[in-house]
Amino acid sequence: MNSIEELVSRAERLAERKDLALSTVSRKLLNDGKGINRLKSGGQLTMRTLETAFERLSALESADKPAGVTALNPQPKGAQMTAPLDEAAKGGADLISPQRMSHLDRIEAEAIHIMREVAAEAENPVMLYSIGKDSSVMLHLAAKAFFPSRPPFPLMHVDTTWKFKDMYAHRDRIAKELGFELIVHINEDGLKQGVGPFTHGSAIHTDVMKTQSLKQALDKYKFDVAFGGARRDEEKSRAKERIFSFRSAQHRWDPKNQRPELWNIYNTRIHKGESIRVFPISNWTELDIWQYIYRENIPIPSLYFAKERPVVDRDGALIMVDDDRMPLKDGERPKMEMVRFRTLGCYPLTGAVRSSADTLPQVIQEMLVSTSSERQGRVIDHDQSASMEKKKQEGYF
Amino acid sequence: MAHAAATAADDIIAYLDAHEKKSMLRFITCGSVDDGKSTLIGRLLYDTKLLYEDQLAALEADSRKVGTQGEKIDFALLVDGLAAEREQGITIDVAYRFFSTEKRKFIVADTPGHEQYTRNMATGASTADVAIILIDARQGVLKQTRRHSYICSLLGIRHIVVAINKMDLVDYSRATFDKIEADYRAFAKQLGFQSIVCIPVSALEGDNILTKSANTPWHRGPALLPYLESLDVSKDGSAEPFRLPVQWVNRPNLNFRGFSGTVASGTVRPGDEIVVVPSGRRSRVTRIVAKDGDLAAAGQHQAVTICLADEIDISRGDIICAGKAPAEQSDQFAAHVIWMHDDEMIPGRQYLFKTANRIIAGAITELKHKVNVNTLEHMSGKTLELNEVGFCNISTSAAIAFDPYAHNRETGSFIIIDRRTNNTVGVGMIDFSLRRAQNVHWQDLDVNKLARAASKHQKPCVLWFTGLSGAGKSTVANLVEKKLHDLGRHTYTLDGDNVRHGLNKDLGFTDADRVENIRRVAETSKLMVDAGLIVLVSFISPFQSERRMARDMVESGEFIEVFVSTPIEVCERRDVKGLYAKARRGEIKNFTGIDSDYEAPENAEVTLDTSKVSAADAASEIVEHLKKNGYLG
């Protein structure tokens, strides 16, 4: 670095002495009239160019000065200023190394990278928020990714109107606390027709109030990218889905025609009307999610923790009677039981598990020794093993 | 999850603390059809007890229904995801699987092995630290083994595990194993892997997967999983200098300006000197900002936001680099390209190139050669088809910051996007810049005619079209320029009429003015040749001496005289500008061919008669002449 500074100061003095414009000297030394000025503002050049420039400089200097004078290279002015900083940067032996990254650090960084990429390239992104634990992690990641800025996209909750009361309370509190703009979308047509899980069955309810409603909302707000909290370990067909998952203008996913996804370079180009679902936590497992919630102390709805709740047993699933919309069969009476939920959705479609785990470590402990996988609690993908793939092709997240 | 449960059940807090510190390893499995990849992954999931009981029950049910292992569990069914594939009995895309042990979390990319799916393997390999290459012990090293290994090396994987599978079917024969290992090592020598470990396994029976098998007492190396748990890949990118591709500028208010991105390599600390590429601006890091408090240092793979001491202009697409070791920048590269789409790659066509943090327009200017992924032989070719690999020259519309892929996977890679369909049609790995001086940050003393010509991949010259008015000089010159432009060459045409409207508008048609006219045009073309251009000059230039003057101004070999020898009768019959009629009527004096001589060239490099050949053929002949004589690089 000193060499460049030396070149600059000697060139300046040569210009002064010979009454030449600095640009003239610069041209003579570097074949570029602005070269010296560029060097002064931090420009760079190759060693060879530098050597040539010094040779030329020496020749010019000796042309009007007795030999020997140029050998007295005065100390360049900048040198004293830069030296201590250089020392500081080197720091010596007690240099602080970056922390070795754990698997949680790695997947956290990956998710943040993905969110920033969307923020930089999408025109109108949105983060879908389902209030569950994965959504809670997504919110937390978004807050980290853009700190100290607020995340540059709104949250959207596609509300079926059948969520647990606790979930609504949690949603409104968290959005406010983190300073997110919250959009709540309800399929008003479905609501008018009175579509619900008890009257229409889980398949129609989910299709109208969730799948169709989501498409409706995306069309209404013209979101081009929607973040979702799906993970590849949840279900087989998701294992093959890209992180940036392309959707046609009809919101369809074509598993046979996915864009190749290499490195951490994501193709965000779409035509008008098309959209991309982005899954920043694709590579997280259920254990990762829990462990991260534990490490980062992320607030999650209280439904995940065991508590006495009124439930009825329906075909082996414990359904919580969350409000009076739930019709009870003859002789059926809600029973107070210590239960909690491993996954959250519409209360009539979400089975509880008997449990006494009322702290996070206990919940994780129970998860670790549990014998049935996460999505089993959800009633919708029980019918046939390829049903999730079908739903996805139709536009379900 | 029994392995986890043992400790988790006893002391969950201790368990969580221990598991929080696990490292991560990403690997890819590759092998031919029926080498047992899916079975191997299924086995790893099964043996690390990551299956829940309902998954196991479903697996057993599926095994009986569509399994290929009779009464036994068909592990492959665990990982063959999509319904369509399950019916075909093969995996057709990249699937990601997860499992973990007490030491590590693993992400597995499962990719298909059959011939047409090079693209899927490359996809899986792009993020993998290690590749497990499966070889069927009964088959040995196959064409596919070579292909998979080559693609792994192309994508920058440094560590290879050769899992020689189905050892149970060859009676755990040591000789078979040794032969395959020797074959593989001999072949892989040219691929430059940092480490190769060969392990005899049976995915089906579980030999040498979790622990060393009693069936192979002669095997001195590790079992598969312990090896994957212990392999250290943390140093693979940390030795490279600091790189932060800027993804997003963080500007919540006027008092804060941070640059967000994921550290591609090296480390950064407050106080470090940095240089921004391509701008060359320098500054120092003041803070590494994080929500939970500033960091004292950050390293590879970390997603950070850094602040600088100076208000310098930095935006998405820039790379913040270690002050002493900046990234390179160029708008012309040589790169290996893997084509990933049914629509073939066409040199010269405009595509979008997306690097770690930037989208830029550009073209593949030349396919230098294709690589046969089975034999590694170079082959010539004009286009790249799906799953083909080529070594290409690429030109982008502006300079981008980069490192060679061999040094840095994050800053040396790009994807290619079709401008019309937006599909990802190819991917590339940068080998080197085509600029002669690779570390020049804004200027170079040695930019001369040679350098300028080299950057344009052409030898500059003057194509001097001479001939009578109406002979077809401009028509042919125009077509030649179009052809050269299509080939990506850099050209300029000086046309008699156009020059007389501007540069030479003070000149008349006296003899002196005619000579001056030609002198100026010749001087102009000389400057343009110095700029590295192929200059097309279309002038009647009737006199030998003027043409000689123009020829002498440039270096030998840079002047190509094109005599458009169309006979005067034909020219007069065409009389496109009505000049012959005027001259015949005496309205124009000194008209070449009528009352002024035309001295035909004696040694023109090219002679064409447009009454005998079409203008298009004439143009092709000239381009051919340029190609044959090395003007087009």
Coordinates of C-alpha atoms in Angstrom, one line a residue, chain A residues 1 29-32 35 38-39 41-46 48-49 52-53 56 82 85-86 89 95-104 106-107 109-110 112-114 116-117 119-121 143-149 152 232-233 236-237 239-240 242 253 255-256 258-271 282-288 291 294-296 342 361-362 364-365 367-374 376 385-386 389, chain B residues 1 5 8-9 12-13 15-16 19-24 26 52-55 62 77-78 81-86 88 91-98 105 107 119 122-123 126-127 155 247-248 250-252 256 260-262 267 269 271-272 280 282 284 289-292 296-305 316 324 340 352 354-356 359 405 410 413-415 417 420-424 427-429 439-446:
Chain A
M1 CA 0.0 0.0 0.0
L29 CA 3.0 7.4 -15.8
L30 CA -0.1 5.3 -16.2
N31 CA -1.3 6.1 -19.7
D32 CA -4.4 7.4 -18.0
G35 CA -5.1 7.3 -12.9
R38 CA -8.1 7.1 -8.8
L39 CA -5.2 5.8 -6.8
S41 CA -9.3 7.6 -3.8
G42 CA -8.4 4.0 -3.2
G43 CA -7.9 2.6 -6.6
Q44 CA -5.7 -0.5 -7.3
L45 CA -3.3 -1.6 -9.9
T46 CA -1.1 -4.6 -10.6
R48 CA 3.7 -4.8 -12.8
T49 CA 1.9 -1.7 -13.7
T52 CA 6.5 0.4 -14.8
A53 CA 5.0 3.5 -13.4
R56 CA 8.8 6.1 -15.7
T82 CA -2.5 3.5 8.1
L85 CA -4.8 0.3 11.9
D86 CA -3.0 -2.4 9.9
A89 CA -6.4 -5.5 11.9
L95 CA -7.1 -12.9 17.0
I96 CA -10.8 -13.7 17.6
S97 CA -11.9 -16.5 15.3
P98 CA -15.5 -16.8 14.1
Q99 CA -17.5 -19.2 16.2
R100 CA -17.6 -22.7 14.7
M101 CA -21.0 -23.1 13.2
S102 CA -23.3 -25.7 14.5
H103 CA -26.0 -27.3 12.4
L104 CA -28.5 -24.8 13.8
R106 CA -26.0 -23.3 9.3
I107 CA -29.7 -23.8 8.7
A109 CA -27.9 -18.7 7.9
E110 CA -29.4 -20.5 5.0
I112 CA -31.8 -15.8 6.3
H113 CA -29.9 -15.9 3.0
I114 CA -33.1 -17.1 1.2
R116 CA -32.8 -11.7 1.9
E117 CA -32.7 -13.0 -1.7
A119 CA -36.5 -9.2 -0.4
A120 CA -33.9 -8.1 -2.9
E121 CA -35.6 -9.6 -6.0
A143 CA -36.7 -10.4 12.3
K144 CA -33.0 -11.5 12.4
A145 CA -32.4 -11.3 8.6
F146 CA -33.3 -7.7 8.3
F147 CA -32.3 -6.3 11.6
P148 CA -32.2 -3.3 12.3
S149 CA -34.7 -2.8 9.5
P152 CA -39.8 -5.6 4.1
R232 CA -38.8 -31.5 3.4
D233 CA -38.8 -33.9 6.3
K236 CA -42.2 -37.6 1.0
S237 CA -43.3 -35.4 -1.9
A239 CA -38.5 -34.0 0.0
K240 CA -38.3 -33.3 -3.8
R242 CA -37.4 -26.9 -4.5
W253 CA -47.1 -27.2 -9.0
P255 CA -43.3 -32.0 -9.9
K256 CA -42.0 -33.2 -13.2
Q258 CA -39.1 -28.1 -11.6
R259 CA -36.3 -25.6 -12.1
P260 CA -32.9 -27.0 -11.3
E261 CA -31.6 -25.5 -8.0
L262 CA -27.9 -25.3 -7.5
W263 CA -25.6 -23.8 -4.9
N264 CA -27.5 -21.0 -3.2
I265 CA -28.4 -19.3 -6.5
Y266 CA -32.2 -19.1 -6.9
N267 CA -34.0 -18.3 -10.1
T268 CA -36.6 -15.7 -9.1
R269 CA -37.7 -14.8 -12.7
I270 CA -41.4 -15.2 -13.4
H271 CA -44.0 -13.9 -15.8
S282 CA -36.9 -26.7 3.8
N283 CA -33.8 -28.3 5.3
W284 CA -35.0 -28.2 8.9
T285 CA -36.3 -31.2 10.7
E286 CA -38.9 -31.2 13.4
L287 CA -36.1 -31.6 16.0
D288 CA -34.2 -28.7 14.5
Q291 CA -34.2 -27.1 19.3
Y294 CA -35.4 -23.7 22.7
R295 CA -32.1 -22.0 21.9
E296 CA -33.7 -18.7 20.8
R342 CA -48.0 -31.5 18.3
P361 CA -37.7 -29.3 27.4
Q362 CA -40.4 -31.7 28.3
I364 CA -39.0 -31.9 23.2
Q365 CA -38.3 -34.9 25.3
M367 CA -41.1 -35.6 20.9
L368 CA -37.8 -37.5 21.0
V369 CA -39.2 -40.6 22.6
S370 CA -42.5 -40.4 20.7
T371 CA -43.5 -43.1 18.3
S372 CA -45.7 -41.5 15.7
S373 CA -44.6 -38.8 13.3
E374 CA -45.7 -35.3 13.3
Q376 CA -50.2 -38.0 11.9
S385 CA -50.2 -42.1 1.0
A386 CA -49.9 -39.9 -2.1
E389 CA -48.7 -34.7 -3.5
Chain B
M1 CA -35.2 -42.3 17.6
A5 CA -34.1 -41.2 23.5
A8 CA -33.0 -37.5 26.1
A9 CA -35.2 -39.4 28.5
I12 CA -33.2 -33.6 28.4
I13 CA -31.4 -30.3 29.2
Y15 CA -29.2 -33.7 25.7
L16 CA -30.3 -30.4 24.2
H19 CA -27.2 -31.6 20.3
E20 CA -27.1 -27.8 19.9
K21 CA -23.4 -28.1 19.1
K22 CA -23.6 -30.7 16.4
S23 CA -22.0 -29.8 13.1
M24 CA -23.5 -30.4 9.7
R26 CA -24.1 -32.4 3.3
Y52 CA -41.3 -43.2 13.6
E53 CA -43.5 -46.2 14.2
D54 CA -46.2 -45.0 11.9
Q55 CA -43.6 -44.5 9.2
D62 CA -45.7 -50.7 1.2
L77 CA -39.5 -47.2 -0.6
L78 CA -38.6 -44.8 2.2
G81 CA -41.1 -40.0 -3.0
L82 CA -43.3 -39.0 -5.8
A83 CA -46.3 -41.2 -6.8
A84 CA -45.4 -41.4 -10.5
E85 CA -41.9 -42.5 -9.6
R86 CA -43.0 -45.1 -7.2
Q88 CA -41.9 -46.8 -12.2
T91 CA -36.3 -42.0 -8.4
I92 CA -36.4 -39.3 -11.1
D93 CA -35.4 -36.2 -9.3
V94 CA -33.3 -34.8 -6.5
A95 CA -34.7 -35.6 -3.1
Y96 CA -33.3 -34.3 0.2
R97 CA -33.2 -36.5 3.3
F98 CA -32.2 -35.8 6.8
K105 CA -26.7 -33.6 11.3
I107 CA -28.4 -33.6 4.7
R119 CA -28.5 -32.4 -14.4
A122 CA -25.1 -31.8 -10.7
T123 CA -27.9 -30.2 -8.7
S126 CA -23.5 -28.4 -6.0
T127 CA -24.2 -28.1 -2.3
L155 CA -18.9 -29.4 -9.2
Q247 CA -27.4 -9.4 -1.3
W248 CA -29.3 -6.5 0.2
N250 CA -29.9 -2.5 4.9
R251 CA -31.0 1.1 5.3
P252 CA -33.7 1.5 8.0
F256 CA -27.7 3.3 9.5
S260 CA -26.2 -7.9 4.2
G261 CA -25.1 -11.1 2.7
T262 CA -23.7 -14.6 3.4
T267 CA -13.3 -14.3 7.9
R269 CA -13.5 -8.6 11.9
G271 CA -11.1 -3.0 11.7
D272 CA -10.4 -5.1 8.6
G280 CA -12.3 -0.8 -6.3
R282 CA -11.8 0.9 -0.1
R284 CA -12.7 -0.5 6.8
V289 CA -24.3 -6.2 13.2
A290 CA -26.6 -8.9 14.5
K291 CA -29.9 -8.8 16.4
D292 CA -28.5 -10.3 19.5
A296 CA -16.4 -9.9 17.0
A297 CA -15.8 -12.0 13.9
A298 CA -17.7 -13.8 11.2
G299 CA -16.7 -16.6 8.9
Q300 CA -17.8 -18.8 6.0
H301 CA -21.5 -19.6 5.7
Q302 CA -22.6 -16.9 8.2
A303 CA -25.4 -14.5 7.1
V304 CA -24.2 -11.1 8.3
T305 CA -24.7 -7.4 8.0
R316 CA -26.4 -5.6 -4.6
K324 CA -5.3 -7.4 0.3
M340 CA -30.1 -28.5 -18.2
L352 CA -29.5 -14.0 -18.4
K354 CA -27.3 -15.1 -12.3
T355 CA -24.3 -15.3 -10.0
A356 CA -24.4 -15.4 -6.2
I359 CA -28.5 -11.0 -12.7
Y405 CA -14.8 -21.9 -9.1
E410 CA -20.0 -19.4 -4.0
S413 CA -20.7 -20.2 -10.0
F414 CA -23.7 -19.0 -12.0
I415 CA -27.0 -20.2 -13.5
I417 CA -31.8 -18.3 -17.4
R420 CA -38.3 -15.8 -22.8
T421 CA -39.4 -18.7 -20.6
N422 CA -37.5 -17.8 -17.4
N423 CA -36.4 -21.4 -17.1
T424 CA -33.1 -22.3 -15.6
V427 CA -25.3 -23.7 -15.0
G428 CA -21.7 -22.8 -15.1
M429 CA -18.5 -22.8 -13.2
N439 CA -6.0 -8.6 -11.5
V440 CA -6.3 -5.2 -13.0
H441 CA -8.6 -3.2 -10.9
W442 CA -9.3 -0.3 -13.1
Q443 CA -6.6 0.2 -15.7
D444 CA -3.6 -1.4 -17.2
L445 CA -0.6 0.1 -19.0
D446 CA -0.6 -2.6 -21.5

